[in-house]
Amino acid sequence: MTTIELDGVSKRYGETTAIADATLSIADSEFFTLVGPSGCGKTTTLRLIAGFEEPTSGTIRFDGEDVAGVPPENRGVGVVFQNYALFPHMTVAENVGYGLQFTDPPGDLSPDERVQELLALVDLAGMDDRDPDSLSGGQQQRVALARALAPGPRVLLLDEPMSALDAQLRESLRLQLKRIQSELGITTVYVTHDQEEALSVSDRVAVLSGGAIEQIGTPQAIYRRPDTPFVARFVGDNNVFSGRVTVIEQDDETATIAIEGASIHAAIPADRSIDRGDTVTICVRPEYVSVTASEDDRGKKSGGELNRLTGSVVSSEFLGETTRVHVSWGETELLVRTTDPIDGQVTLAFDPDAVRIVSVGS
Ligand code: ATP
């Protein structure tokens, strides 16, 4: 049972602030992911939790206890890095059992029994005597995971563990990792720059940008209810644009926003206060936009969809299940999805509830 808290944690390297005033709580057994573009401070945050670095300011607690000054080997953390960092001169079993020279295995198991248990857990039973070099990248990474887990750490820390693997292997390995993590119920912090990976494996995700936490939430909340323009753009395909509020209607439930000479109606979230004249940034996911050829659309009633825009198709990308279509609308390019090919003038329709207001300025 381990919780992790960061309370106002900052880390500076000379002039560079790698992470600024980070506050977050990770629950026991949670799969928590730090995601963001290169240089946003993910690895620094993980290294601070591991104890490889000490914060410039702020406090880190494990189960409510300040871990300042506690070295990594005494924090009970298992760490897996991007480059598997296996010992090349040791067999698979010797690699997995490495940490058991310094710590007794959990439970009543002997070191050998513990190694066998871990090899079975990561689906590498029978590979004991193999050299790490003779294994595939995915297998090597599973050895690294088994090695990190063998001493029975309270926390598992993973820094881009899949980034050296090809796409198909990444998908199967992340399913395996998720299964192992929930089987063990170990509190896990995972670092990745891949937003799809973050959404697919995590209980909750923190999106970082420029050393700051932009948003923390479940994958569903991060995807459906981004709180900032950065999160709206970083996670999944999205249409993000800014305009000025011209009308507030229905007891503050709907705002009309002037963008590209059109009026877009947006539901106002309960937690936002918006006034006429404010500049807002809004987003609409492509999958919420219906797209029809404009000539098929003539005379059609709007059918409850208050937002209708006309544009022209610029390009299409066939993705298999759907086609991603780029539509020019004034100065703006919009992304939509269709199942059938479409070209020429198109009408885009979407509901005010599909429009998310992500920032408000004056
Ligand atoms: P990446 O995905 O590229 O690994 P990241 O999000 O993990 O990026 P960090 O490695 O945490 O980012 O780095 C955050 C910032 O801190 C970067 O600007 C980086 O150059 C800087 N930084 C990290 N470690 C050090 C260090 N030891 N000395 C100086 N600057 C550092």
Short mmCIF file of N, CA and C and ligand atoms in Angstrom, two decimals, residues 11-14 16-19 35-47 53 82 159-160 191-193 208 210-211, ligand 1:
data_model
loop_
_atom_site.label_atom_id
_atom_site.label_comp_id
_atom_site.label_asym_id
_atom_site.label_seq_id
_atom_site.Cartn_x
_atom_site.Cartn_y
_atom_site.Cartn_z
N LYS A 11 12.21 21.73 -9.66
CA LYS A 11 13.61 21.35 -9.85
C LYS A 11 14.22 22.29 -10.88
N ARG A 12 15.28 22.98 -10.45
CA ARG A 12 15.99 23.87 -11.37
C ARG A 12 17.39 23.35 -11.60
N TYR A 13 17.85 23.47 -12.86
CA TYR A 13 19.24 23.21 -13.21
C TYR A 13 19.79 24.53 -13.71
N GLY A 14 20.52 25.28 -12.90
CA GLY A 14 21.00 26.59 -13.31
C GLY A 14 19.82 27.47 -13.70
N THR A 16 17.64 26.72 -16.04
CA THR A 16 16.50 25.93 -16.55
C THR A 16 15.63 25.43 -15.40
N THR A 17 14.33 25.69 -15.51
CA THR A 17 13.40 25.09 -14.56
C THR A 17 12.80 23.88 -15.24
N ALA A 18 13.21 22.68 -14.80
CA ALA A 18 12.74 21.45 -15.45
C ALA A 18 11.30 21.16 -15.06
N ILE A 19 10.95 21.43 -13.77
CA ILE A 19 9.57 21.23 -13.32
C ILE A 19 9.28 22.32 -12.28
N VAL A 35 2.62 12.55 -19.15
CA VAL A 35 2.74 12.61 -20.61
C VAL A 35 2.96 14.06 -21.03
N GLY A 36 3.73 14.22 -22.10
CA GLY A 36 3.96 15.57 -22.62
C GLY A 36 5.08 15.52 -23.63
N PRO A 37 5.29 16.61 -24.36
CA PRO A 37 6.32 16.62 -25.39
C PRO A 37 7.72 16.62 -24.78
N SER A 38 8.72 16.43 -25.63
CA SER A 38 10.11 16.38 -25.19
C SER A 38 10.48 17.64 -24.40
N GLY A 39 11.15 17.45 -23.27
CA GLY A 39 11.63 18.58 -22.49
C GLY A 39 10.62 19.18 -21.53
N CYS A 40 9.44 18.54 -21.38
CA CYS A 40 8.40 19.14 -20.52
C CYS A 40 8.61 18.85 -19.05
N GLY A 41 9.57 17.97 -18.72
CA GLY A 41 9.86 17.72 -17.31
C GLY A 41 9.42 16.36 -16.79
N LYS A 42 9.01 15.47 -17.69
CA LYS A 42 8.52 14.14 -17.26
C LYS A 42 9.60 13.34 -16.55
N THR A 43 10.76 13.20 -17.22
CA THR A 43 11.83 12.37 -16.66
C THR A 43 12.34 12.96 -15.36
N THR A 44 12.46 14.28 -15.32
CA THR A 44 12.91 14.92 -14.08
C THR A 44 11.96 14.58 -12.93
N THR A 45 10.66 14.63 -13.18
CA THR A 45 9.68 14.33 -12.13
C THR A 45 9.85 12.88 -11.67
N LEU A 46 10.04 11.97 -12.62
CA LEU A 46 10.22 10.56 -12.26
C LEU A 46 11.51 10.37 -11.45
N ARG A 47 12.57 11.05 -11.85
CA ARG A 47 13.86 10.92 -11.15
C ARG A 47 13.77 11.50 -9.73
N GLU A 53 17.38 12.39 -7.95
CA GLU A 53 17.56 13.84 -7.82
C GLU A 53 16.78 14.29 -6.60
N GLN A 82 14.22 3.38 -20.63
CA GLN A 82 13.99 3.19 -22.07
C GLN A 82 14.98 2.18 -22.67
N ASP A 159 10.27 4.70 -17.33
CA ASP A 159 10.58 5.87 -18.14
C ASP A 159 10.65 5.50 -19.62
N GLU A 160 9.62 5.80 -20.36
CA GLU A 160 9.54 5.51 -21.80
C GLU A 160 9.99 4.07 -22.10
N VAL A 191 6.16 7.16 -17.63
CA VAL A 191 6.49 8.36 -18.41
C VAL A 191 6.46 8.03 -19.89
N THR A 192 5.74 8.83 -20.66
CA THR A 192 5.73 8.64 -22.11
C THR A 192 5.45 9.98 -22.80
N HIS A 193 5.93 10.09 -24.06
CA HIS A 193 5.54 11.28 -24.84
C HIS A 193 4.36 10.94 -25.74
N LEU A 208 1.82 17.36 -19.07
CA LEU A 208 2.81 18.39 -18.72
C LEU A 208 3.20 19.19 -19.96
N GLY A 210 6.13 22.45 -20.76
CA GLY A 210 7.07 23.47 -20.30
C GLY A 210 7.30 23.47 -18.79
N GLY A 211 7.37 22.30 -18.19
CA GLY A 211 7.66 22.21 -16.76
C GLY A 211 6.46 22.44 -15.85
P1 ATP B 1 12.26 13.89 -22.98
O1 ATP B 1 10.96 13.27 -23.39
O2 ATP B 1 12.99 14.53 -24.12
O3 ATP B 1 13.12 12.98 -22.15
P2 ATP B 1 11.29 15.19 -20.59
O4 ATP B 1 9.90 15.68 -20.63
O5 ATP B 1 11.55 13.92 -19.87
O6 ATP B 1 11.89 15.14 -22.05
P3 ATP B 1 13.28 16.30 -18.82
O7 ATP B 1 14.34 15.32 -19.21
O8 ATP B 1 12.66 16.17 -17.50
O9 ATP B 1 12.15 16.37 -19.93
O10 ATP B 1 13.93 17.76 -18.97
C1 ATP B 1 13.22 18.95 -18.66
C2 ATP B 1 14.14 20.13 -18.88
O11 ATP B 1 15.21 20.12 -17.93
C3 ATP B 1 14.82 20.16 -20.24
O12 ATP B 1 14.91 21.49 -20.67
C4 ATP B 1 16.19 19.58 -19.97
O13 ATP B 1 17.12 20.05 -20.90
C5 ATP B 1 16.47 20.09 -18.56
N1 ATP B 1 17.34 19.16 -17.83
C6 ATP B 1 17.02 17.88 -17.45
N2 ATP B 1 18.05 17.33 -16.77
C7 ATP B 1 19.04 18.26 -16.71
C8 ATP B 1 20.36 18.29 -16.14
N3 ATP B 1 20.86 17.24 -15.48
N4 ATP B 1 21.07 19.42 -16.30
C9 ATP B 1 20.57 20.49 -16.96
N5 ATP B 1 19.34 20.54 -17.51
C10 ATP B 1 18.57 19.43 -17.39
#
